[in-house]
N, CA, C and O atoms as a Maestro MAE file, in Angstrom:
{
 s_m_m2io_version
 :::
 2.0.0
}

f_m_ct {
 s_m_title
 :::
 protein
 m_atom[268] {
  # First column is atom index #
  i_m_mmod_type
  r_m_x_coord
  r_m_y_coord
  r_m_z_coord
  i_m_residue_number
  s_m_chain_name
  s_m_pdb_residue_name
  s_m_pdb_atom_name
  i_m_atomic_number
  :::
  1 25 -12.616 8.283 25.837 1 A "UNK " " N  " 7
  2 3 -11.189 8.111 26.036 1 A "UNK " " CA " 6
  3 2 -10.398 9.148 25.242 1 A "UNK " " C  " 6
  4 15 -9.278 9.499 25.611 1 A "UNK " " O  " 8
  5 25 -11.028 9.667 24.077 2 A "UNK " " N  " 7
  6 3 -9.668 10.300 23.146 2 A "UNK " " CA " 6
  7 2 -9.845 11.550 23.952 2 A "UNK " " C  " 6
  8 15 -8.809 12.013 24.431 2 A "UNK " " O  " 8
  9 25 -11.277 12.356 24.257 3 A "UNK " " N  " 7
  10 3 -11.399 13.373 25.484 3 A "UNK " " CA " 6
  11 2 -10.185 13.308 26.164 3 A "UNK " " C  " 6
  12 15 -9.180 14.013 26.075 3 A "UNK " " O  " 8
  13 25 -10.450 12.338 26.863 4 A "UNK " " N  " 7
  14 3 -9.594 12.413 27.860 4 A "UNK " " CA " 6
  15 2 -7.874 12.594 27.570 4 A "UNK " " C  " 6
  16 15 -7.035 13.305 28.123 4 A "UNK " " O  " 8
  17 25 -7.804 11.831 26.696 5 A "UNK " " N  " 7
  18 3 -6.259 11.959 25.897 5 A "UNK " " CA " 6
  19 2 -6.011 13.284 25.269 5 A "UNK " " C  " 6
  20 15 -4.867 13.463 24.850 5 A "UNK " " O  " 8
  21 25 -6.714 14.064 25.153 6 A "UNK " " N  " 7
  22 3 -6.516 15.211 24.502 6 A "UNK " " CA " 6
  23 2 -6.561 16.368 25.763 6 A "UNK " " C  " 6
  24 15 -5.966 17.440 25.655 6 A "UNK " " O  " 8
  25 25 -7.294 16.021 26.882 7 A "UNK " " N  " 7
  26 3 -7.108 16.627 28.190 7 A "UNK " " CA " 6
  27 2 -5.402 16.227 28.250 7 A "UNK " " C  " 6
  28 15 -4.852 17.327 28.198 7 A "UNK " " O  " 8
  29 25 -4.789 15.618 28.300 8 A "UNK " " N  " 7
  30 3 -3.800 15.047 29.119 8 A "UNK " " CA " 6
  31 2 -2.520 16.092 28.404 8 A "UNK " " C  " 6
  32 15 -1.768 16.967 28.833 8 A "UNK " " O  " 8
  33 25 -2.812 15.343 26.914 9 A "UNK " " N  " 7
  34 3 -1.890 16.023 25.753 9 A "UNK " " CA " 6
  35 2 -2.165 17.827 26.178 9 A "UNK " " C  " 6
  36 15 -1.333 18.602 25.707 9 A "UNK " " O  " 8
  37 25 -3.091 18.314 26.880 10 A "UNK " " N  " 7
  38 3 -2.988 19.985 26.910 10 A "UNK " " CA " 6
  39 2 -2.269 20.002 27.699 10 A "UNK " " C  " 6
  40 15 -1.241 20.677 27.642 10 A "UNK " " O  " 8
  41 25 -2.703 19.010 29.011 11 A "UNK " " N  " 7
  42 3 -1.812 19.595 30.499 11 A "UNK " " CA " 6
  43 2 -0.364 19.540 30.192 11 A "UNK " " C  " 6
  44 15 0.577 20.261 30.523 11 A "UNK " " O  " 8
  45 25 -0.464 18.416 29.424 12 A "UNK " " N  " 7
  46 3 1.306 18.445 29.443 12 A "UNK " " CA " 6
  47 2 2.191 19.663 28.733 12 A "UNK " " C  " 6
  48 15 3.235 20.230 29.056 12 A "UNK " " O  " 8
  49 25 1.206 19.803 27.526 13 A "UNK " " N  " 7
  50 3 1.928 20.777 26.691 13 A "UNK " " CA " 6
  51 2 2.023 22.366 27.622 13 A "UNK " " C  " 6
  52 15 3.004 23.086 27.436 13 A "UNK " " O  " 8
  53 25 0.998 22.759 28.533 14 A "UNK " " N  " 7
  54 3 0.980 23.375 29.401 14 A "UNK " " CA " 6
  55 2 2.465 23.364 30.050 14 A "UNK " " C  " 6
  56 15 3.239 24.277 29.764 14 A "UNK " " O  " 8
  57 25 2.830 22.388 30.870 15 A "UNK " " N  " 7
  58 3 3.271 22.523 31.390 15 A "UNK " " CA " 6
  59 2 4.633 22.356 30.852 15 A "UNK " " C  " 6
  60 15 5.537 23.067 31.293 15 A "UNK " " O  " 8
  61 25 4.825 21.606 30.070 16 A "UNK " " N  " 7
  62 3 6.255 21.799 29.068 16 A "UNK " " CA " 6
  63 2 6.832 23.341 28.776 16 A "UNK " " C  " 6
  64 15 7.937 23.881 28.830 16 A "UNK " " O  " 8
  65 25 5.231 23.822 28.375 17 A "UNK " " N  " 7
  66 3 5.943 25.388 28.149 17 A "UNK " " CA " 6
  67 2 6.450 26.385 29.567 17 A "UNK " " C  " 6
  68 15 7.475 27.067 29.579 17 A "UNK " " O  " 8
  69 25 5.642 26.288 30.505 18 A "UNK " " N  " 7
  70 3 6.163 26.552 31.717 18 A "UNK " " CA " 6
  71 2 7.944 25.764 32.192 18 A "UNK " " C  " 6
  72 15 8.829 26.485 32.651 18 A "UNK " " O  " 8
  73 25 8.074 24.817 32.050 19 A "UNK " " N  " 7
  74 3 9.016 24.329 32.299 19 A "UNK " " CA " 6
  75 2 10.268 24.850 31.474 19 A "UNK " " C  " 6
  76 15 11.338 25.152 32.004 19 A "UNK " " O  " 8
  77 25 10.035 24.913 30.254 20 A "UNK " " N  " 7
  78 3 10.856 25.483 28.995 20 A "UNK " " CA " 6
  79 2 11.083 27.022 29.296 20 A "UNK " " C  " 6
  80 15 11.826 27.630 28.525 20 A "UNK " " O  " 8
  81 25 10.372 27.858 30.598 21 A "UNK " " N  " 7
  82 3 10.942 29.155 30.775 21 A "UNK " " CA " 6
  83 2 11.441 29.080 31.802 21 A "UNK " " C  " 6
  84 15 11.449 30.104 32.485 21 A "UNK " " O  " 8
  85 25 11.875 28.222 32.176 22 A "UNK " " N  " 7
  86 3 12.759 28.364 33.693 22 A "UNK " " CA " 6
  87 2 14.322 28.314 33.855 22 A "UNK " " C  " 6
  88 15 14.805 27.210 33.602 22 A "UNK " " O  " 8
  89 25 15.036 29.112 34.157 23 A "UNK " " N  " 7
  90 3 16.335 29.020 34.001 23 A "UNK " " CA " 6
  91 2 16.925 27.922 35.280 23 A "UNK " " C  " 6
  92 15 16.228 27.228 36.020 23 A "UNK " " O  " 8
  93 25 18.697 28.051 35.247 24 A "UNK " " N  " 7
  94 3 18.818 27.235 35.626 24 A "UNK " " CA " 6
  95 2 18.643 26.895 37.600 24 A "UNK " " C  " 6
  96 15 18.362 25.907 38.279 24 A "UNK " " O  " 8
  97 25 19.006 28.377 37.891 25 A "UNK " " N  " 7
  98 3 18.634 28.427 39.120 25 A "UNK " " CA " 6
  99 2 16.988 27.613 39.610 25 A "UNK " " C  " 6
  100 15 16.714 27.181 40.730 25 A "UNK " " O  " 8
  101 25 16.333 27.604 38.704 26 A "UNK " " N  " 7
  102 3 14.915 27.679 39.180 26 A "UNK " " CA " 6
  103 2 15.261 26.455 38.718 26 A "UNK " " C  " 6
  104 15 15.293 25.950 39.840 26 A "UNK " " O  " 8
  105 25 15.516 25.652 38.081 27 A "UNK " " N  " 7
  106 3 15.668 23.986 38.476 27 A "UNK " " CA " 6
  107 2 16.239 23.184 39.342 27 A "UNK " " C  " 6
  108 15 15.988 22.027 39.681 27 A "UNK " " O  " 8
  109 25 17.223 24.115 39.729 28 A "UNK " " N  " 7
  110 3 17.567 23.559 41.139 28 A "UNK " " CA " 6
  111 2 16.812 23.783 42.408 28 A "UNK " " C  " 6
  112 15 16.923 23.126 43.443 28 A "UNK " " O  " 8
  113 25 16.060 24.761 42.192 29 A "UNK " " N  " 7
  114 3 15.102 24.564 43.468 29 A "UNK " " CA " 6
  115 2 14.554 23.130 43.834 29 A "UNK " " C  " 6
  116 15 14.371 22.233 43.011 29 A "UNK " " O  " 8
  117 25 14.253 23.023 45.578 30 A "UNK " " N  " 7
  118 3 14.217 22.091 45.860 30 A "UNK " " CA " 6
  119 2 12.707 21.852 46.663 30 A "UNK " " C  " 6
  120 15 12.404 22.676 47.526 30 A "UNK " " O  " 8
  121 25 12.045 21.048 46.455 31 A "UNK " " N  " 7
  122 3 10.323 20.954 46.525 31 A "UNK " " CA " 6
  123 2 10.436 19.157 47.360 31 A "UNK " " C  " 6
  124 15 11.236 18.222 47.333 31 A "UNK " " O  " 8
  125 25 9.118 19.462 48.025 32 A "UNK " " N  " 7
  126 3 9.472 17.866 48.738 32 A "UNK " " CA " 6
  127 2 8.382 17.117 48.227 32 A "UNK " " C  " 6
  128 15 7.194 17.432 48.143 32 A "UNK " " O  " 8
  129 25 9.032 15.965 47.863 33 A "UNK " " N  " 7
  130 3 8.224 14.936 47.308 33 A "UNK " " CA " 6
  131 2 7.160 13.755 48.472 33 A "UNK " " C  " 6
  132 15 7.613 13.252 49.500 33 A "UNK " " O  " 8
  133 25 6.123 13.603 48.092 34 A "UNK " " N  " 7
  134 3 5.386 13.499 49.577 34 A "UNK " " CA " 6
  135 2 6.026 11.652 50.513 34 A "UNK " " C  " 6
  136 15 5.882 11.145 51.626 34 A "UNK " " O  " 8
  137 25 6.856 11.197 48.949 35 A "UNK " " N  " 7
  138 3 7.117 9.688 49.017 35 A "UNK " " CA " 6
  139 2 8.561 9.775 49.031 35 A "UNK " " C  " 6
  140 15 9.039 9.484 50.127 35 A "UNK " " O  " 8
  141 25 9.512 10.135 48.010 36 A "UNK " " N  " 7
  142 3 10.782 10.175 48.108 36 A "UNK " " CA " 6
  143 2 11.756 11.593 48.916 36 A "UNK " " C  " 6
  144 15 12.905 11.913 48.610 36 A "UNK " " O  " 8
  145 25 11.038 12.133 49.794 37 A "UNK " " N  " 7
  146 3 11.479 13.622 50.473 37 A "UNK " " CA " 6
  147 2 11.782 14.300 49.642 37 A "UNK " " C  " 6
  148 15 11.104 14.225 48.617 37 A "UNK " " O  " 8
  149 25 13.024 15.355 49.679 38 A "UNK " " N  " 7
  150 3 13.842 16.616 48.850 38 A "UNK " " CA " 6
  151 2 13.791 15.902 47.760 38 A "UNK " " C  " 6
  152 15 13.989 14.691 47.661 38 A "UNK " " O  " 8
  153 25 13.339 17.175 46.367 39 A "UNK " " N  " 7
  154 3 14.173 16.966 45.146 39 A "UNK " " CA " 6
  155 2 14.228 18.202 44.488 39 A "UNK " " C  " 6
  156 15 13.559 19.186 44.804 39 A "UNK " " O  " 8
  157 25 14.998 18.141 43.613 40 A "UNK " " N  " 7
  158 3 15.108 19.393 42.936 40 A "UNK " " CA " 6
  159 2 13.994 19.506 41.811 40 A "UNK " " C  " 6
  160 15 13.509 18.395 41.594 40 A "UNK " " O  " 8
  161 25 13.558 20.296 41.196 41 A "UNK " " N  " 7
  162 3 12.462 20.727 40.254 41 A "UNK " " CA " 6
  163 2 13.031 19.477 39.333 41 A "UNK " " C  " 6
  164 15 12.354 18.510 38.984 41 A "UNK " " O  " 8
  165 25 14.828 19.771 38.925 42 A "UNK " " N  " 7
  166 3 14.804 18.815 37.471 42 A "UNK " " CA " 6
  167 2 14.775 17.382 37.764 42 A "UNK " " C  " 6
  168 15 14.876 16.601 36.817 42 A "UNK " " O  " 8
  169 25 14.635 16.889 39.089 43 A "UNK " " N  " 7
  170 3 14.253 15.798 39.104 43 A "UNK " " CA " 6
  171 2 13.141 15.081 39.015 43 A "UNK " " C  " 6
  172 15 12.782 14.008 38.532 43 A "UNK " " O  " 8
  173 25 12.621 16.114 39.713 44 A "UNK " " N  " 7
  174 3 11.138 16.001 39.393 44 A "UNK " " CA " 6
  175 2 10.234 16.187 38.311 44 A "UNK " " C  " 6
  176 15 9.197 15.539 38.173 44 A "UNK " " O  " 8
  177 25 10.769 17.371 37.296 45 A "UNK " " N  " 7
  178 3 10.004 17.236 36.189 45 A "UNK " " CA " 6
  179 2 10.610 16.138 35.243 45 A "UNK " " C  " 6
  180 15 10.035 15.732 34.234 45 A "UNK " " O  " 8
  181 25 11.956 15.660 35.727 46 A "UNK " " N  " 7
  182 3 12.184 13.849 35.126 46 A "UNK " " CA " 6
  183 2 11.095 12.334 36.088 46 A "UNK " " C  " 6
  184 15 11.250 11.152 35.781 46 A "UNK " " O  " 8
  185 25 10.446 12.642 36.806 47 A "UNK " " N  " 7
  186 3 10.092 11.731 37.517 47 A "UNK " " CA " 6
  187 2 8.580 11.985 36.371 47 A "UNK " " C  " 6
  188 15 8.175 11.122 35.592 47 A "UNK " " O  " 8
  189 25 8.044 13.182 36.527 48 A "UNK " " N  " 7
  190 3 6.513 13.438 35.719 48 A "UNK " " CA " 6
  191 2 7.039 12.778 34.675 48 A "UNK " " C  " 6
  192 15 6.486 11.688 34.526 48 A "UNK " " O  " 8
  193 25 8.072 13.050 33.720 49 A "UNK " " N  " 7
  194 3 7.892 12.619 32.408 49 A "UNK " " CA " 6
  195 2 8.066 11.542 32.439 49 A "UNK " " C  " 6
  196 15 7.230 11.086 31.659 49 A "UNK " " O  " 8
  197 25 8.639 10.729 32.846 50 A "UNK " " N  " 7
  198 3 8.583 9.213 32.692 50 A "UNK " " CA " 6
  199 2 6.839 8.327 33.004 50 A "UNK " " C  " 6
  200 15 6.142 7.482 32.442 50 A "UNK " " O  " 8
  201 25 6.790 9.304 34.412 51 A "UNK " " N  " 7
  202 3 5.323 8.660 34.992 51 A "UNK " " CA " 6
  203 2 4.558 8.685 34.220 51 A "UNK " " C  " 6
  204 15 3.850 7.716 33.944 51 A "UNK " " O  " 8
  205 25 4.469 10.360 33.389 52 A "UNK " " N  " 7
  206 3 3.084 10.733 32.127 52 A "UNK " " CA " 6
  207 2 3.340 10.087 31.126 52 A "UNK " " C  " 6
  208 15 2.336 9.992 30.420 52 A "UNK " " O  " 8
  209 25 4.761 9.270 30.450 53 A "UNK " " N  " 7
  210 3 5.043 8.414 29.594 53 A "UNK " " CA " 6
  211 2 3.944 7.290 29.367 53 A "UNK " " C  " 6
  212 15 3.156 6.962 28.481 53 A "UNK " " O  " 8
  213 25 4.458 6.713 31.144 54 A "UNK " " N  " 7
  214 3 3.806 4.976 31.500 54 A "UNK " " CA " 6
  215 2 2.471 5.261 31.464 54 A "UNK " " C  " 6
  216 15 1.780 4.461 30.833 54 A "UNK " " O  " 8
  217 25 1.900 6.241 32.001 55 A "UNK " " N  " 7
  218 3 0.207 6.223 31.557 55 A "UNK " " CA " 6
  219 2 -0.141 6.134 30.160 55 A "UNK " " C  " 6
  220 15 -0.830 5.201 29.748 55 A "UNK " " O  " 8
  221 25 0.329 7.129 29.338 56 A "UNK " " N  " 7
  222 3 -0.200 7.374 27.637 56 A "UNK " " CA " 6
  223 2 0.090 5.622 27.969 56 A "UNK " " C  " 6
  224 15 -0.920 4.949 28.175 56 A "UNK " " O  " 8
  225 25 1.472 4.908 28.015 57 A "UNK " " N  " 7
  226 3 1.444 3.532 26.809 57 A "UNK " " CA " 6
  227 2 0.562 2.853 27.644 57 A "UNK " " C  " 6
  228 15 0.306 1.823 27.019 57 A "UNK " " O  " 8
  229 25 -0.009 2.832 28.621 58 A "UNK " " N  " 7
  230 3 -0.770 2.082 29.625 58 A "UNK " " CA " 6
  231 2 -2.052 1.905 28.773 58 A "UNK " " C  " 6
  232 15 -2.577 0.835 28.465 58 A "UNK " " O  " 8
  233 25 -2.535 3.399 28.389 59 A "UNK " " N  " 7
  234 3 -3.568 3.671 27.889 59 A "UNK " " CA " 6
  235 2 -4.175 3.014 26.249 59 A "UNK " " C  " 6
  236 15 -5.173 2.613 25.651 59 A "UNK " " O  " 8
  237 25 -2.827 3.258 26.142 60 A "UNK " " N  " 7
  238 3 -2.826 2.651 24.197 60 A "UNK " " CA " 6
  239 2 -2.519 1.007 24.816 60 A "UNK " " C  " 6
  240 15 -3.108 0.359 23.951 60 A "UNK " " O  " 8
  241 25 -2.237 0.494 25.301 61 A "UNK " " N  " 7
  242 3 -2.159 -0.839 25.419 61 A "UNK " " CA " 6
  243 2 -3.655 -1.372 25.823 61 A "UNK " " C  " 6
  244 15 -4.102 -2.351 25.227 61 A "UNK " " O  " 8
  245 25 -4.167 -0.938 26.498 62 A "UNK " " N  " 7
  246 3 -5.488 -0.909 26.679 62 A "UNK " " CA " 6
  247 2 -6.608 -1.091 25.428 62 A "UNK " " C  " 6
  248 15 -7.512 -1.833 25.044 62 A "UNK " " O  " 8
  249 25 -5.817 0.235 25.053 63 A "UNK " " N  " 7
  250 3 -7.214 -0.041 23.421 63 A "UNK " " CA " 6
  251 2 -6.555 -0.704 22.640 63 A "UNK " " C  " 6
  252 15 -7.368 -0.985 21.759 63 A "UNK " " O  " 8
  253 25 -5.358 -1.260 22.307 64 A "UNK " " N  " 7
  254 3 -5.238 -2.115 21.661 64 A "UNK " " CA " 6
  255 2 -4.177 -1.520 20.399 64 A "UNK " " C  " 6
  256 15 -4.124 -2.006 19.269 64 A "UNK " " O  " 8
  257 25 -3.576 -0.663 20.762 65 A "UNK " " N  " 7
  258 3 -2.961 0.676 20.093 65 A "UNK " " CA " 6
  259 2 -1.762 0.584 19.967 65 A "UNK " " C  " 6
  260 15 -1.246 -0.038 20.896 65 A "UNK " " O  " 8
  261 25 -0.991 0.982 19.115 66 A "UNK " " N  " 7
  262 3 0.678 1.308 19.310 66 A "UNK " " CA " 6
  263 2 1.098 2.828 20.177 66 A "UNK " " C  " 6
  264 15 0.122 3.573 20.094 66 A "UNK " " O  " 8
  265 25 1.674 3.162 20.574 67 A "UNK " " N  " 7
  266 3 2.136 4.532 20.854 67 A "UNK " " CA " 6
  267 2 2.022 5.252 19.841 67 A "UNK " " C  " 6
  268 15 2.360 6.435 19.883 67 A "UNK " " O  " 8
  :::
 }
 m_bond[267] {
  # First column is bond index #
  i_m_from
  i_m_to
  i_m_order
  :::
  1 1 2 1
  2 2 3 1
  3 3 4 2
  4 3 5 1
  5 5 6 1
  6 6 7 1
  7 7 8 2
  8 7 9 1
  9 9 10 1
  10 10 11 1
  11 11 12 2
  12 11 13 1
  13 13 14 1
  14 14 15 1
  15 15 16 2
  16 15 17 1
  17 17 18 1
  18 18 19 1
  19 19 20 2
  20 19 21 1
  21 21 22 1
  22 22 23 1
  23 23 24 2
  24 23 25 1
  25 25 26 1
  26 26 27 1
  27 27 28 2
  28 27 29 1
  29 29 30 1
  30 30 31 1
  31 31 32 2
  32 31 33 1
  33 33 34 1
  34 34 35 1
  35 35 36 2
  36 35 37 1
  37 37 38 1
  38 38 39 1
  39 39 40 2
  40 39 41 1
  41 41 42 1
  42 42 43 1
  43 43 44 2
  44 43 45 1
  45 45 46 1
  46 46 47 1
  47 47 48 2
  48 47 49 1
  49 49 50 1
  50 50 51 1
  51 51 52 2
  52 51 53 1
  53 53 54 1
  54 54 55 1
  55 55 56 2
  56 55 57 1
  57 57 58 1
  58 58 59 1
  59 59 60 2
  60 59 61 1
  61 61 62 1
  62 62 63 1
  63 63 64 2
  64 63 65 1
  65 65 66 1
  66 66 67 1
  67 67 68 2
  68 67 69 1
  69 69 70 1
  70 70 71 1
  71 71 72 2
  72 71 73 1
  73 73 74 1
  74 74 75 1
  75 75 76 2
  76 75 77 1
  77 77 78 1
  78 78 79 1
  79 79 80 2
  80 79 81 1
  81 81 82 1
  82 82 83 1
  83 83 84 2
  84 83 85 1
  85 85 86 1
  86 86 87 1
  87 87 88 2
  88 87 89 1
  89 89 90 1
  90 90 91 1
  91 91 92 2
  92 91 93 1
  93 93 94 1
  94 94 95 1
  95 95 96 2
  96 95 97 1
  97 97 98 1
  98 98 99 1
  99 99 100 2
  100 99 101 1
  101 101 102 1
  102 102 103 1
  103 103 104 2
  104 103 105 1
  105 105 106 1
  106 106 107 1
  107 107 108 2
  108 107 109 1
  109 109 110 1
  110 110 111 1
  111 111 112 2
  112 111 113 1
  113 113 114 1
  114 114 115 1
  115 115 116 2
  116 115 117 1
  117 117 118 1
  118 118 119 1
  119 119 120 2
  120 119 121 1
  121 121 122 1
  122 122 123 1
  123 123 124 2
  124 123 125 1
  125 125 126 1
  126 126 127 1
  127 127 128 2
  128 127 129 1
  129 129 130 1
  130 130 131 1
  131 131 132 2
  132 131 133 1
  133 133 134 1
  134 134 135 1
  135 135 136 2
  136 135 137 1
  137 137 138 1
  138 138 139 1
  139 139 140 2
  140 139 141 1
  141 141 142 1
  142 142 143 1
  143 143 144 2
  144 143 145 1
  145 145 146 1
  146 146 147 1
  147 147 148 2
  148 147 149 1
  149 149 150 1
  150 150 151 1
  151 151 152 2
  152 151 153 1
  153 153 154 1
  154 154 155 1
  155 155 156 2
  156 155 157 1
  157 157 158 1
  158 158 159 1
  159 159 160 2
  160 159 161 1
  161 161 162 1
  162 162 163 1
  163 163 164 2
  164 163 165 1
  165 165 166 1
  166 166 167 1
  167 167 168 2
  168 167 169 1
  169 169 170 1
  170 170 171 1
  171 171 172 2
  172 171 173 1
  173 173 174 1
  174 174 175 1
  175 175 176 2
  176 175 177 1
  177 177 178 1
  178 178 179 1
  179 179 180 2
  180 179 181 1
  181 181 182 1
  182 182 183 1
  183 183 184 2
  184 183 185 1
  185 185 186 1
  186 186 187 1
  187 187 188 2
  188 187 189 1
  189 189 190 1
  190 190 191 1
  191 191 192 2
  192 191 193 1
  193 193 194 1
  194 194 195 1
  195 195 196 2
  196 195 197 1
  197 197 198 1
  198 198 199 1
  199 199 200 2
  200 199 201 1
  201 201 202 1
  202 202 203 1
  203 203 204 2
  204 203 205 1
  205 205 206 1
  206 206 207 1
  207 207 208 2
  208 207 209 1
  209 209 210 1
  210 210 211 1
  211 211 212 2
  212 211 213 1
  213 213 214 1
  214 214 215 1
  215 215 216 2
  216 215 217 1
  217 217 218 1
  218 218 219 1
  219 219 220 2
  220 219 221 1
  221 221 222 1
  222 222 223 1
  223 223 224 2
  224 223 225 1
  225 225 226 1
  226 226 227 1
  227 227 228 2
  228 227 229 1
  229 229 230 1
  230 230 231 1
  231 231 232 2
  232 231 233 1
  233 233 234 1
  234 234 235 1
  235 235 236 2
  236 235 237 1
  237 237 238 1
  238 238 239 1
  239 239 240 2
  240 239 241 1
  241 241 242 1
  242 242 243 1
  243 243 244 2
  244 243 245 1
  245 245 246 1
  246 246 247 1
  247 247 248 2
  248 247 249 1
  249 249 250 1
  250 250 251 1
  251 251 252 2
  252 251 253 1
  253 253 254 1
  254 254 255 1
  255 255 256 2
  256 255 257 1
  257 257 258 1
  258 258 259 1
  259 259 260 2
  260 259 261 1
  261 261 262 1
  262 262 263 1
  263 263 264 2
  264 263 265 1
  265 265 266 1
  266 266 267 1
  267 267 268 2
  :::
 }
}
């Protein structure tokens, strides 16, 4: 499990830094979501962070963990 948590913790940090070089035009781009249709990037990288939130506490609730 911590493997795996430490996989997760890269992708994200990965992708945080990608996200952190994008100006503002490039957040308004608009990408289709396969469930809720059109969204813009910043909605979407608000939809990941909440989702990648609920997994980590999913995960620590599981083992018995605090956040």
């Amino acid at each position: 499990v911590e493997d795996s948590l430490m996989i997760l913790r890269g992708v994200h940090k990965r992708i945080v830094t990608l996200l952190e070089s994008l100006d503002e035009a490039q957040w308004q781009r608009v990408g289709i979501h396969p469930v809720r249709g059109e969204m813009t990037l910043e909605t979407i990288a608000a939809l990941y962070d909440g989702h990648g939130d609920t997994h980590i506490a999913q995960i620590h609730k599981t083992l018995g963990r605090s956040s």
